[in-house]
Structures are given as structure tokens and as C-alpha cells.
Short mmCIF file of N, CA, C and O in Angstrom, two decimals:
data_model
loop_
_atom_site.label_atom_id
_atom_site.label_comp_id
_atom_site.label_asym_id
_atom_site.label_seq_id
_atom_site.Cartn_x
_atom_site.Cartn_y
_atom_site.Cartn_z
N UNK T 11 5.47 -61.16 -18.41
CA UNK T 11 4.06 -61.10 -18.72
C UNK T 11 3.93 -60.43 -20.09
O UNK T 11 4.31 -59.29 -20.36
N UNK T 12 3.30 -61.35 -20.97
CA UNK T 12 2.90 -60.71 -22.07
C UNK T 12 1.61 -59.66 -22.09
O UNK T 12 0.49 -60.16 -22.04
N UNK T 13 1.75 -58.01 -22.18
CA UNK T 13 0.56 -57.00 -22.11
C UNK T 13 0.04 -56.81 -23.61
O UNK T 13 0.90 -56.49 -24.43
N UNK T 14 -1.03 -56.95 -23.97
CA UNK T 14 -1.81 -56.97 -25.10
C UNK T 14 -3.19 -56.25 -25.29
O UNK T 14 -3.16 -55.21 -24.64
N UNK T 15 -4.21 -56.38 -25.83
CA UNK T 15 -5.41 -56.61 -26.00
C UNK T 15 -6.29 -57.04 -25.44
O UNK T 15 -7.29 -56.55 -24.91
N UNK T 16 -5.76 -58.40 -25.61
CA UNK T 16 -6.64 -59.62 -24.87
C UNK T 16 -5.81 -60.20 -23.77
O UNK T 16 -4.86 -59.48 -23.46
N UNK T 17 -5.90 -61.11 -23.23
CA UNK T 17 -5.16 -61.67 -21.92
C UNK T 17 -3.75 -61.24 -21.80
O UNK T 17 -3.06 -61.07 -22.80
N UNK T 18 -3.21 -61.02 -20.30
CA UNK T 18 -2.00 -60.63 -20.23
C UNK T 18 -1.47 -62.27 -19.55
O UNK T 18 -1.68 -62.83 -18.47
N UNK T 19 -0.76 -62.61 -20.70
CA UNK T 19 -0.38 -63.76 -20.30
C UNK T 19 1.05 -64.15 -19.64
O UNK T 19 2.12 -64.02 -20.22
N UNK T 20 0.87 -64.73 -18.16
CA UNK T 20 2.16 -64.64 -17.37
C UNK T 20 3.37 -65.88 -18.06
O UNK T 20 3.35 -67.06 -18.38
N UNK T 21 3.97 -65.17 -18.03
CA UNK T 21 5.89 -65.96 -18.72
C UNK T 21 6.51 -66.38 -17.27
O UNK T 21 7.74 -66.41 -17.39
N UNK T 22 6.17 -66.66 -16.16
CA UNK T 22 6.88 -66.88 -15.37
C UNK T 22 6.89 -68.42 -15.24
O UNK T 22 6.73 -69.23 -16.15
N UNK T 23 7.16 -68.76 -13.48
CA UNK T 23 7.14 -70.18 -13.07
C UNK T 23 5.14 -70.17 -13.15
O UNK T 23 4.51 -69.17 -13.47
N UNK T 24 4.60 -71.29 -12.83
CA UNK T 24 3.40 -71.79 -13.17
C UNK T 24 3.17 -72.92 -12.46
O UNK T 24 4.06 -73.78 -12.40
N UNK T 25 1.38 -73.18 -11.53
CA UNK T 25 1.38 -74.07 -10.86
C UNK T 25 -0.08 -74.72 -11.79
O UNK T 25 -0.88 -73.82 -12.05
N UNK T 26 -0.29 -75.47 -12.06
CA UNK T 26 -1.61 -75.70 -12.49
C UNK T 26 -2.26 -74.81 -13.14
O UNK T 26 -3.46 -74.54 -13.22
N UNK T 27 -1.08 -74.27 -13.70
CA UNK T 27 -1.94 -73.43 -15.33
C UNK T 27 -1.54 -71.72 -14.76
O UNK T 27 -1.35 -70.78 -15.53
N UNK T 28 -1.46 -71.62 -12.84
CA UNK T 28 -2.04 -70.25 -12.50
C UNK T 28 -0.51 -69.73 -12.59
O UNK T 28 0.36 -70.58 -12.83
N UNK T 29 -0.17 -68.47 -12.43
CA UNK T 29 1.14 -67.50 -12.41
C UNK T 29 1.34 -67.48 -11.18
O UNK T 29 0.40 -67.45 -10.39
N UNK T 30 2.43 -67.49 -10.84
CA UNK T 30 3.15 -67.48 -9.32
C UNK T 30 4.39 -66.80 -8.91
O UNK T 30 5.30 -67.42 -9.45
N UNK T 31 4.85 -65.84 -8.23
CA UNK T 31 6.39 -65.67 -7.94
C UNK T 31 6.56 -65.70 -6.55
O UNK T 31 5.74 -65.98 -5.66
N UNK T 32 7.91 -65.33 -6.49
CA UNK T 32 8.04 -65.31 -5.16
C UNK T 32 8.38 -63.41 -4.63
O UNK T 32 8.83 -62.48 -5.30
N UNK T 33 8.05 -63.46 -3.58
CA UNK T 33 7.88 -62.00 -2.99
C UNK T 33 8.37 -61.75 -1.62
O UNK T 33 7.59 -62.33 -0.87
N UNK T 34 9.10 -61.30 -1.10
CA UNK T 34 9.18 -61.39 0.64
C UNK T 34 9.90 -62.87 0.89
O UNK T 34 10.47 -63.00 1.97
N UNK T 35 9.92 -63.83 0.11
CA UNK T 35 10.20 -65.58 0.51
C UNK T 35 9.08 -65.95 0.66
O UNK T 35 9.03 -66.96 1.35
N UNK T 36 7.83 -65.47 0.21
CA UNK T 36 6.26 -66.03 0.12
C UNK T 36 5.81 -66.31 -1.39
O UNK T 36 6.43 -65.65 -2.23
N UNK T 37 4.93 -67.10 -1.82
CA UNK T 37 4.49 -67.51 -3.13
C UNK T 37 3.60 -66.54 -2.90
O UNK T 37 3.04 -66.29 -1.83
N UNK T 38 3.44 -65.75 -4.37
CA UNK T 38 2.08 -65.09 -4.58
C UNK T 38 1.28 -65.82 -5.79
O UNK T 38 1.85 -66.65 -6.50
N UNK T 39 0.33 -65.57 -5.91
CA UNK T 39 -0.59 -65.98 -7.52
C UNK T 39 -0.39 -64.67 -7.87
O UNK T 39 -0.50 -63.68 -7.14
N UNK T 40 0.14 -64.76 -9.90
CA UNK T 40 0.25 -63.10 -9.93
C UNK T 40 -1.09 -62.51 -10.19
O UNK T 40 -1.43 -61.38 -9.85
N UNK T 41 -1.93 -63.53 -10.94
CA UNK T 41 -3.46 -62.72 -10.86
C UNK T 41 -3.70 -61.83 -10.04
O UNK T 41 -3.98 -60.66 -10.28
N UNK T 42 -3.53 -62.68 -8.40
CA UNK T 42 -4.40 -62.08 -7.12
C UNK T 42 -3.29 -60.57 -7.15
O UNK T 42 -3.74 -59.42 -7.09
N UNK T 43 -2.19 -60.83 -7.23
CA UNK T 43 -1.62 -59.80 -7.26
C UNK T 43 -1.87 -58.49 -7.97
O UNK T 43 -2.09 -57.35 -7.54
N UNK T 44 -1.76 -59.07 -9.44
CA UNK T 44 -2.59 -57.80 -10.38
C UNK T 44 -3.62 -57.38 -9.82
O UNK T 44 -3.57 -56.23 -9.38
N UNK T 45 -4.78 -58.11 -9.67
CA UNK T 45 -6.24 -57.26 -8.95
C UNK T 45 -6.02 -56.32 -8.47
O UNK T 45 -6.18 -55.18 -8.91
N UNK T 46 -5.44 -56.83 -6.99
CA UNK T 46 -5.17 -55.60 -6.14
C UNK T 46 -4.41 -55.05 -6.39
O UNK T 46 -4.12 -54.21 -5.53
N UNK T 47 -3.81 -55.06 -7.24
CA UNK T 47 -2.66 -53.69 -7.58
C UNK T 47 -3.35 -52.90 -8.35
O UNK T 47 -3.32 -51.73 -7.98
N UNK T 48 -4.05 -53.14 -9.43
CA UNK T 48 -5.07 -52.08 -10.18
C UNK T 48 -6.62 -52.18 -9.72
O UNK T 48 -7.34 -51.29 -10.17
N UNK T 49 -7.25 -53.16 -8.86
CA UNK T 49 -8.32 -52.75 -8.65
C UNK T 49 -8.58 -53.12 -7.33
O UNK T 49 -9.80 -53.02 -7.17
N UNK T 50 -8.11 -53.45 -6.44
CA UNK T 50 -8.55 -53.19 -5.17
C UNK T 50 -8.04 -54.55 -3.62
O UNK T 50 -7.32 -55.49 -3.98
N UNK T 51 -8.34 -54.53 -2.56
CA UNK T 51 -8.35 -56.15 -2.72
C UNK T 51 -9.79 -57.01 -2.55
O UNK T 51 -10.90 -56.74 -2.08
N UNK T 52 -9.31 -57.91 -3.03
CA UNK T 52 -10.55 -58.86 -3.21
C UNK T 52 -11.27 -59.40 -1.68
O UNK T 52 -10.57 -59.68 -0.71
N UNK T 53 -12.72 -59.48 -1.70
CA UNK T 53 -13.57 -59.82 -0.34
C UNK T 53 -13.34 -60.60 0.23
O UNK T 53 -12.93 -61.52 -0.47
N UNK T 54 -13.35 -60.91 1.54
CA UNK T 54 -12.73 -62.23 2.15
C UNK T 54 -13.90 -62.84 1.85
O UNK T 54 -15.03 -62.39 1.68
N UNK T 55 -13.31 -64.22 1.80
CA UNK T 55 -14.28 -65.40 1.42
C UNK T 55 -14.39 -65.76 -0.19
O UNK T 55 -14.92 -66.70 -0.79
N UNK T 56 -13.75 -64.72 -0.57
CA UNK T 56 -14.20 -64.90 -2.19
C UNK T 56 -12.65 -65.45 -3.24
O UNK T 56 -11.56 -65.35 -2.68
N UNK T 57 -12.69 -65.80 -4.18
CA UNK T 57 -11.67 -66.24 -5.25
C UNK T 57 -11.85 -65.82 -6.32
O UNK T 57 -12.94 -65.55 -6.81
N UNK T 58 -10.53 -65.68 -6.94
CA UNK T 58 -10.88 -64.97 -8.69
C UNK T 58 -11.07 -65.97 -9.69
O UNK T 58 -10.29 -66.90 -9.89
N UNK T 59 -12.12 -65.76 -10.29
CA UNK T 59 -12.58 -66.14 -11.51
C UNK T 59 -12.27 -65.76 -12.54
O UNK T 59 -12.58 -64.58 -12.69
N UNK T 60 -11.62 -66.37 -13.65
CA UNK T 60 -10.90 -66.22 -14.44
C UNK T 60 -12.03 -65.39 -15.79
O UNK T 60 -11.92 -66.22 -16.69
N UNK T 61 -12.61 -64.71 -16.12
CA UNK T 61 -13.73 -64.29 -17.02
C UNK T 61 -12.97 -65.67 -18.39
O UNK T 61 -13.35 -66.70 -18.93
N UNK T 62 -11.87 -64.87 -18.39
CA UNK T 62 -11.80 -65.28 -20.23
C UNK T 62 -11.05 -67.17 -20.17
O UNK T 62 -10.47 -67.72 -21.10
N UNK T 63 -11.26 -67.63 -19.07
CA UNK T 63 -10.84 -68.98 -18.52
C UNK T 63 -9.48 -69.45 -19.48
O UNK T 63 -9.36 -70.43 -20.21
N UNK T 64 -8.57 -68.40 -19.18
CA UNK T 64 -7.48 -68.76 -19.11
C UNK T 64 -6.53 -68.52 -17.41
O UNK T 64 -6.32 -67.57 -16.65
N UNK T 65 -6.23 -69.79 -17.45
CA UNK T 65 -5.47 -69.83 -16.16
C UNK T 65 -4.33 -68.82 -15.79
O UNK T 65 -4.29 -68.36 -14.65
N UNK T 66 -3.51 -68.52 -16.60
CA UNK T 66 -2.25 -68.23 -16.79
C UNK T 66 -2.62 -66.85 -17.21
O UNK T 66 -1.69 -66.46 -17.92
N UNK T 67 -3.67 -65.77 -17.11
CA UNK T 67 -3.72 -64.24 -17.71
C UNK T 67 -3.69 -63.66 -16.36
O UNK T 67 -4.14 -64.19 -15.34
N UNK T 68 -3.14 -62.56 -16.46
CA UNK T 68 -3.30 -61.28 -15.22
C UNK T 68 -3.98 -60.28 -14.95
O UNK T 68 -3.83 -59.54 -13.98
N UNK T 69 -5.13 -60.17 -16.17
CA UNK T 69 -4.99 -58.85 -16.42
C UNK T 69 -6.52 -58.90 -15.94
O UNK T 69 -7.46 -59.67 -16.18
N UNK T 70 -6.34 -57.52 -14.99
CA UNK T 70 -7.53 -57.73 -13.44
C UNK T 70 -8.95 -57.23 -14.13
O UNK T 70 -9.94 -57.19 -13.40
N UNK T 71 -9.06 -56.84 -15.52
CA UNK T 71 -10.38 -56.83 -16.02
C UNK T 71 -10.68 -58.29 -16.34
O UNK T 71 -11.89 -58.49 -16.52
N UNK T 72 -10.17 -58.98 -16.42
CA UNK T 72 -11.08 -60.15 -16.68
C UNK T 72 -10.88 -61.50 -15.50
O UNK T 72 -11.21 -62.68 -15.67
N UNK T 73 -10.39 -61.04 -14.58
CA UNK T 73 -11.07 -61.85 -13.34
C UNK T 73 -12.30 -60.87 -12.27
O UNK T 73 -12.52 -59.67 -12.18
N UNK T 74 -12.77 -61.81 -11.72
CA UNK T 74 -13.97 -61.16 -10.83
C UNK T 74 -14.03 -61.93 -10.03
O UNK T 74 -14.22 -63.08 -10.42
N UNK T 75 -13.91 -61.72 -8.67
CA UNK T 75 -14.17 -61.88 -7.09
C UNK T 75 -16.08 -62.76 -7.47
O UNK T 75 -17.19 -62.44 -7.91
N UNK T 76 -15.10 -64.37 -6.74
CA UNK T 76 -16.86 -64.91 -6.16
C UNK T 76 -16.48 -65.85 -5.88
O UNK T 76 -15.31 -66.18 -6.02
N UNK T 77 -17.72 -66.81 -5.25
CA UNK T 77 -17.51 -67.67 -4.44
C UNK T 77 -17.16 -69.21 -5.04
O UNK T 77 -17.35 -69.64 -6.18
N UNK T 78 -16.67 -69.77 -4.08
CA UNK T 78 -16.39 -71.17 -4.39
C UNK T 78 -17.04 -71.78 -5.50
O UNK T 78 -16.63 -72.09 -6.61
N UNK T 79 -18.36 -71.88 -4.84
CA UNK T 79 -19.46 -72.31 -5.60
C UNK T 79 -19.22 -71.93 -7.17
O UNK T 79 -18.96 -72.63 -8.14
N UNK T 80 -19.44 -70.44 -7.00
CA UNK T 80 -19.72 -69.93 -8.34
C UNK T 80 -18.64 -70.16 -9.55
O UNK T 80 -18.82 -70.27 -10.76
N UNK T 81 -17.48 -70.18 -8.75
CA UNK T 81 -16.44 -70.57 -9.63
C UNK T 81 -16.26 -71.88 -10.24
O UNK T 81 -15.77 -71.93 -11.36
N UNK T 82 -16.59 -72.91 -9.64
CA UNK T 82 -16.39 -74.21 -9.81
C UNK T 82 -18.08 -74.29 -10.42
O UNK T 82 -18.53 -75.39 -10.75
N UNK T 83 -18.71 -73.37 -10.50
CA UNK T 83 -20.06 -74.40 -11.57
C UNK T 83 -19.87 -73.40 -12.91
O UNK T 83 -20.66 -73.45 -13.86
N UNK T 84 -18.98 -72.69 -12.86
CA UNK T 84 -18.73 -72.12 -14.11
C UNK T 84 -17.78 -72.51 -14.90
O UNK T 84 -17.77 -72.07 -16.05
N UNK T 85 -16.65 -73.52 -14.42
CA UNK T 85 -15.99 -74.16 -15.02
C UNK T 85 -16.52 -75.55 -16.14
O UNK T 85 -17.56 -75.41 -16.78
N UNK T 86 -15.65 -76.93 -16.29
CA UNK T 86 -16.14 -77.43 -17.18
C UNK T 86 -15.99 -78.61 -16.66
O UNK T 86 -16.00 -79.54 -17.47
N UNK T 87 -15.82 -78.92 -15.38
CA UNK T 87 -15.99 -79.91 -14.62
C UNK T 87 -16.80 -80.95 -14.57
O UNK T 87 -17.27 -80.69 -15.68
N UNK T 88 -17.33 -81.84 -14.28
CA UNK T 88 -18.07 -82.78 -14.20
C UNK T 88 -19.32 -82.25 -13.61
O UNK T 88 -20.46 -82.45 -14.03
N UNK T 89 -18.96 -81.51 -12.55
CA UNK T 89 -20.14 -81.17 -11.70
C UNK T 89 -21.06 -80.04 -12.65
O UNK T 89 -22.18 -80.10 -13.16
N UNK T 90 -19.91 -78.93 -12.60
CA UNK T 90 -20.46 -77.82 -13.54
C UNK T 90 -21.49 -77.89 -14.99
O UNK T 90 -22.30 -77.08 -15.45
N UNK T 91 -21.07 -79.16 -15.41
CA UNK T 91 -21.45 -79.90 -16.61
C UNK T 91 -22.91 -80.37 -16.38
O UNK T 91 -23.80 -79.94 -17.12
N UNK T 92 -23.18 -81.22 -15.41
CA UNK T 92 -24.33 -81.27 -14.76
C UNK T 92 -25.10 -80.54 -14.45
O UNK T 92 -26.30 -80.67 -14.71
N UNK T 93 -24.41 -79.24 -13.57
CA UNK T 93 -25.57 -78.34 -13.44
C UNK T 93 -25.98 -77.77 -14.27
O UNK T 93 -27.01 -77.13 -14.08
N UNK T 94 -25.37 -77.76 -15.49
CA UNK T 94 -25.62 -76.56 -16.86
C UNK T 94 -26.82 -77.50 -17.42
O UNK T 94 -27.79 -76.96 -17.94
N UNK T 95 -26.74 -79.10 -17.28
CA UNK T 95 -27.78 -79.56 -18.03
C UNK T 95 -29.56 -79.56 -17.74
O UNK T 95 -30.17 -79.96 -16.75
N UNK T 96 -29.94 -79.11 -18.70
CA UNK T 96 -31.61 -78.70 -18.61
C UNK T 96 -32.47 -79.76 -18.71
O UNK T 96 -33.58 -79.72 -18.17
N UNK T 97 -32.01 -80.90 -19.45
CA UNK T 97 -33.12 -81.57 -19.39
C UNK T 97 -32.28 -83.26 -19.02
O UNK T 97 -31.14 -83.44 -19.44
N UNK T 98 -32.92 -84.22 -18.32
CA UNK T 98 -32.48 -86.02 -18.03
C UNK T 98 -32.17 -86.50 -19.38
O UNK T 98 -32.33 -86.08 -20.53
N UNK T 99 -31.59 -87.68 -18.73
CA UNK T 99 -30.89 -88.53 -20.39
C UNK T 99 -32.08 -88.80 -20.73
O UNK T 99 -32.10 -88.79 -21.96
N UNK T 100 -33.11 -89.05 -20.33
CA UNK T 100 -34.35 -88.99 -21.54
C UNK T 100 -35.37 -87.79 -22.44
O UNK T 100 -36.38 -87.89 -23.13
N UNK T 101 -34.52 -86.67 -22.00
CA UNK T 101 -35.33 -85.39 -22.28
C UNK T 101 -36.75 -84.68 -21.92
O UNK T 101 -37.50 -83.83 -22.38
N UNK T 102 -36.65 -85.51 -20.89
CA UNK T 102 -37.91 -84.66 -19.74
C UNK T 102 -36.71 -83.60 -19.32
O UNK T 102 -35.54 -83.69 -18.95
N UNK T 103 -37.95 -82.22 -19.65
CA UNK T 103 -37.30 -80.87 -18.66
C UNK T 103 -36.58 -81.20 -17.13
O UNK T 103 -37.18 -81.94 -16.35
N UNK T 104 -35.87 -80.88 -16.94
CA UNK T 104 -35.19 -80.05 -15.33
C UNK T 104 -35.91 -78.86 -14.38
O UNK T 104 -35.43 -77.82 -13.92
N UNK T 105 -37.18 -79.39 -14.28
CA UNK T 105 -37.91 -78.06 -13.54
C UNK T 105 -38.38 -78.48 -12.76
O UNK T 105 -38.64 -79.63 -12.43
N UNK T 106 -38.62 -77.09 -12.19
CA UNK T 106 -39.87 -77.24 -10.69
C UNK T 106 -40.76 -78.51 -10.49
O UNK T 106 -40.66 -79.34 -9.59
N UNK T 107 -41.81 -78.48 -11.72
CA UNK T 107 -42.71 -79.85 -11.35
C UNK T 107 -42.15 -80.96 -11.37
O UNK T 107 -42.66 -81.94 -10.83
N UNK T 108 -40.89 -81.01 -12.08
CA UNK T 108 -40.98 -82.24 -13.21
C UNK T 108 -38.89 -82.93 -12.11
O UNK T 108 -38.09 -83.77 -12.52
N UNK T 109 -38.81 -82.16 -10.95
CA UNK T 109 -37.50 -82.41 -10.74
C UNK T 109 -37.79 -82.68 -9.10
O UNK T 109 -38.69 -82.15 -8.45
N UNK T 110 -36.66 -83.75 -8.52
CA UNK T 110 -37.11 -83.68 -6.84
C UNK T 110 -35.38 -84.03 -6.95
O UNK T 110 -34.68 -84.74 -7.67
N UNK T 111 -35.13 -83.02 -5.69
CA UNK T 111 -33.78 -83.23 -5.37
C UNK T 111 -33.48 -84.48 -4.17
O UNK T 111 -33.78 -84.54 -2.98
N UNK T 112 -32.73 -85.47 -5.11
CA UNK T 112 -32.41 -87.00 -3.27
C UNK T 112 -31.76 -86.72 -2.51
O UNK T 112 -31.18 -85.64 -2.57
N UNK T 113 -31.58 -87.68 -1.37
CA UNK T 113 -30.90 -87.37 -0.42
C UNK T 113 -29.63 -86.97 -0.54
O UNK T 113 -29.28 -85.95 0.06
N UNK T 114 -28.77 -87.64 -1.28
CA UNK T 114 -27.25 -87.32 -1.70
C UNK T 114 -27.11 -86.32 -2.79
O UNK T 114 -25.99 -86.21 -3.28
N UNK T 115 -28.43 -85.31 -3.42
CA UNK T 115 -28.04 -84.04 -3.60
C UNK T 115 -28.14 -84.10 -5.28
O UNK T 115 -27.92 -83.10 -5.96
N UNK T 116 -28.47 -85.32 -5.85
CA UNK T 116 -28.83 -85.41 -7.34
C UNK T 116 -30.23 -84.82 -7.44
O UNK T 116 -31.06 -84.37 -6.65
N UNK T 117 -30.12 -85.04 -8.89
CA UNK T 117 -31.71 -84.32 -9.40
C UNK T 117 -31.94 -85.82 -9.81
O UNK T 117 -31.24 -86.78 -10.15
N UNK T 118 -33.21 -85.57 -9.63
CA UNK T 118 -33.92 -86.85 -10.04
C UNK T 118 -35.00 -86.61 -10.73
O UNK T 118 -35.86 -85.90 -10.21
N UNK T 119 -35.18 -87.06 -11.86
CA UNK T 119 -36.23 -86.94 -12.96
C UNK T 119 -37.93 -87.40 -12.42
O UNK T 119 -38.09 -88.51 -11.90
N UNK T 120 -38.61 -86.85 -12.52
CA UNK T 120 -39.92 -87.30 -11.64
C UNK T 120 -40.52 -87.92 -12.86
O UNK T 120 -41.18 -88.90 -12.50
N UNK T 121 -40.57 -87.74 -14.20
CA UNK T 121 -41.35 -88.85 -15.09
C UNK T 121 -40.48 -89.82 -15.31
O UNK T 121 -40.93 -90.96 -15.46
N UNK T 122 -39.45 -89.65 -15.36
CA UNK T 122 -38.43 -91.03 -15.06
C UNK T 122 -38.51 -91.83 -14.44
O UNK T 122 -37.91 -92.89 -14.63
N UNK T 123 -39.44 -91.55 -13.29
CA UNK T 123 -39.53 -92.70 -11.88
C UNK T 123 -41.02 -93.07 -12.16
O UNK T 123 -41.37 -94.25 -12.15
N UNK T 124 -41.84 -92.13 -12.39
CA UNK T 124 -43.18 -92.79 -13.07
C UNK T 124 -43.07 -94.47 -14.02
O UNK T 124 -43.27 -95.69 -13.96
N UNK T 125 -42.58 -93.28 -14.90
CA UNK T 125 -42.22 -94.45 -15.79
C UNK T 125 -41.65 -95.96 -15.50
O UNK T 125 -42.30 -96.94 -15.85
N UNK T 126 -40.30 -96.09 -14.81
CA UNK T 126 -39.72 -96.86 -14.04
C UNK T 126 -40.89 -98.07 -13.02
O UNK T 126 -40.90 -99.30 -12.98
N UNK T 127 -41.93 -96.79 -12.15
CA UNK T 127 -42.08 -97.71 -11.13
C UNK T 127 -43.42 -98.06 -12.31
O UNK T 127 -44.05 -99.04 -11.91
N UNK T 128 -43.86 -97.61 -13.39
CA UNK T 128 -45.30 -98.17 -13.73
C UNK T 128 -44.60 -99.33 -14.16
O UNK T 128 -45.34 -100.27 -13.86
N UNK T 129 -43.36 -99.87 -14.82
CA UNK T 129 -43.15 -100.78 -15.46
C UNK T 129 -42.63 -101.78 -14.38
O UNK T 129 -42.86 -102.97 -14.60
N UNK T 130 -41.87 -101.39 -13.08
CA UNK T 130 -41.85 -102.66 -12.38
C UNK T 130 -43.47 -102.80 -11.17
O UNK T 130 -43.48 -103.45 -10.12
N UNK T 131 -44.32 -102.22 -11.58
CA UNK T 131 -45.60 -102.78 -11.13
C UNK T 131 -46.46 -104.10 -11.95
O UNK T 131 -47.15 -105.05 -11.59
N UNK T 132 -45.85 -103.40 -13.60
CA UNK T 132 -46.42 -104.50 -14.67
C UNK T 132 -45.48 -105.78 -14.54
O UNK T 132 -46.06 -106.85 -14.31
N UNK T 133 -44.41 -105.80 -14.64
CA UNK T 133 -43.60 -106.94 -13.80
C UNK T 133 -43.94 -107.85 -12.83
O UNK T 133 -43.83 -109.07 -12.91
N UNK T 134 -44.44 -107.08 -11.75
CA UNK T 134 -45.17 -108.10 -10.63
C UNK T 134 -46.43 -108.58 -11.18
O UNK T 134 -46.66 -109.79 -11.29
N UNK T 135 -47.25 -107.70 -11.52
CA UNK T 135 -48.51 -108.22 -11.87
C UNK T 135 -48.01 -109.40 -12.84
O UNK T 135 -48.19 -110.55 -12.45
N UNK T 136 -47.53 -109.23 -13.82
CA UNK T 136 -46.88 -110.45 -14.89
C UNK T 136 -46.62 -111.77 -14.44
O UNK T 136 -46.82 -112.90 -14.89
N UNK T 137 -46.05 -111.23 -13.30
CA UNK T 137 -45.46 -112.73 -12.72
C UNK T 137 -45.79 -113.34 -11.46
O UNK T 137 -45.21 -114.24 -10.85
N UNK T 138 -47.07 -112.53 -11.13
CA UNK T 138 -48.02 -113.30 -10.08
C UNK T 138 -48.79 -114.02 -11.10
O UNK T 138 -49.17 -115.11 -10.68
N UNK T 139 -49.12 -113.80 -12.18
CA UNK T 139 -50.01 -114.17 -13.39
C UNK T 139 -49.53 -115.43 -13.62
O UNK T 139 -50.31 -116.38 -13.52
N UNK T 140 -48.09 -115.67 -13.99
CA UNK T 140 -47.64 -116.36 -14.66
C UNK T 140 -47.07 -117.49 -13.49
O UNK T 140 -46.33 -118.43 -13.80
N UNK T 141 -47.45 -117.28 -12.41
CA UNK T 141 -47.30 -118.09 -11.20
C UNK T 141 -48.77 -119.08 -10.92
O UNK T 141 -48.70 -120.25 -10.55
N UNK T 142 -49.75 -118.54 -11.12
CA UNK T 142 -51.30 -119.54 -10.81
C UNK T 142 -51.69 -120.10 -12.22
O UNK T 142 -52.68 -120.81 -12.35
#
């Protein structure tokens, strides 16, 4: 492990970026390890979050205990990416009035669908018109 300044970056074996050894004949993560060795152990239910989002650092000031959730919408994921965004691909706000959550858990733009259904109403009307 490189000790520095800024991230203590692990030199060992490595699974997906994170630090790992072996201990007892058990895999540890060395993060989780550092924590609790200088600061405590971490809450059940909870996972470390990397503060300075490097995978591969140890050093237990810059991870912090939280939840699934919180970890994965703070990353740069697809999902996370989404939730960070404030306003629809047309730039109507992401708010209270202006947002209705669907069944499968998207946001859905409420002047977006205005818009949408005023124009396939003018559609029908068009082409009942263009029918007599």
C-alpha cells in the first residue's frame, strides 16, 4: 500500500478495481479492513463508499458507511446519471408540479405529455377532416 497525502493506494492482488488479501484462508476487501482497524466497524446493512472514488485506496478517511442506494446513485452509472439529471430532453424542470413518477419507476415529464397528447388530438381531428 502506497501511504501519502491523498489516497492510500493498495499494491496488492485486485478484484474490480477493489484491494483484497487473504487472511485466516478468507478474502478480505482491504478498505473494509482499514476502516475498522482505524475507525470502527461499519453498520450492518451498510457499504463503503469510496469519498475520493477511487476503487483501489484504503485510507478509512475517505470512505463512509451507507446504503446501497446511496452508493450506487453517487456513482456514474447509468442510473446515477439519471437521477442527477434536473431537467427532460426537452428542458422542462424535474419538479414537483411539472414531474409524475410511472409505473415502472421513470420520471415522466408532465409538459411533455401535454404537448404529445395536444398534438395526437390535432391528428385525429385532421384526419376525421380529411375523411368527409
Amino acid at each position: 500500500m502506497q501511504v501519502g497525502d491523498d489516497c492510500w493506494e493498495w499494491q496488492g492482488k485486485r478484484s474490480n478495481g477493489y484491494g483484497y488479501f487473504s487472511l485466516n484462508g478468507k478474502y478480505v476487501k482491504a478498505a473494509r479492513f482499514a476502516y475498522e482497524m482505524f475507525i470502527g466497524p461499519i453498520p450492518e446493512g451498510l457499504q463503503l463508499d469510496h469519498l475520493c472514488r477511487n476503487r483501489a485506496c484504503c485510507k478509512p478517511w475517505h470512505l463512509e458507511p451507507v446504503t446501497n442506494r446511496v452508493n450506487g446513485l453517487r456513482g456514474v452509472s447509468p442510473c446515477a446519471v439519471n437521477v442527477a439529471k434536473t431537467e427532460c430532453p426537452k428542458g422542462h424542470p424535474y419538479d414537483a408540479a411539472n414531474t409524475v413518477i410511472a409505473a415502472n419507476g421513470w420520471r415522466k415529464c408532465r409538459e411533455c405529455n401535454r404537448i404529445a397528447m395536444r398534438a395526437r388530438q390535432a391528428r385525429k381531428v385532421a384526419s376525421r377532416s380529411a375523411g368527409r
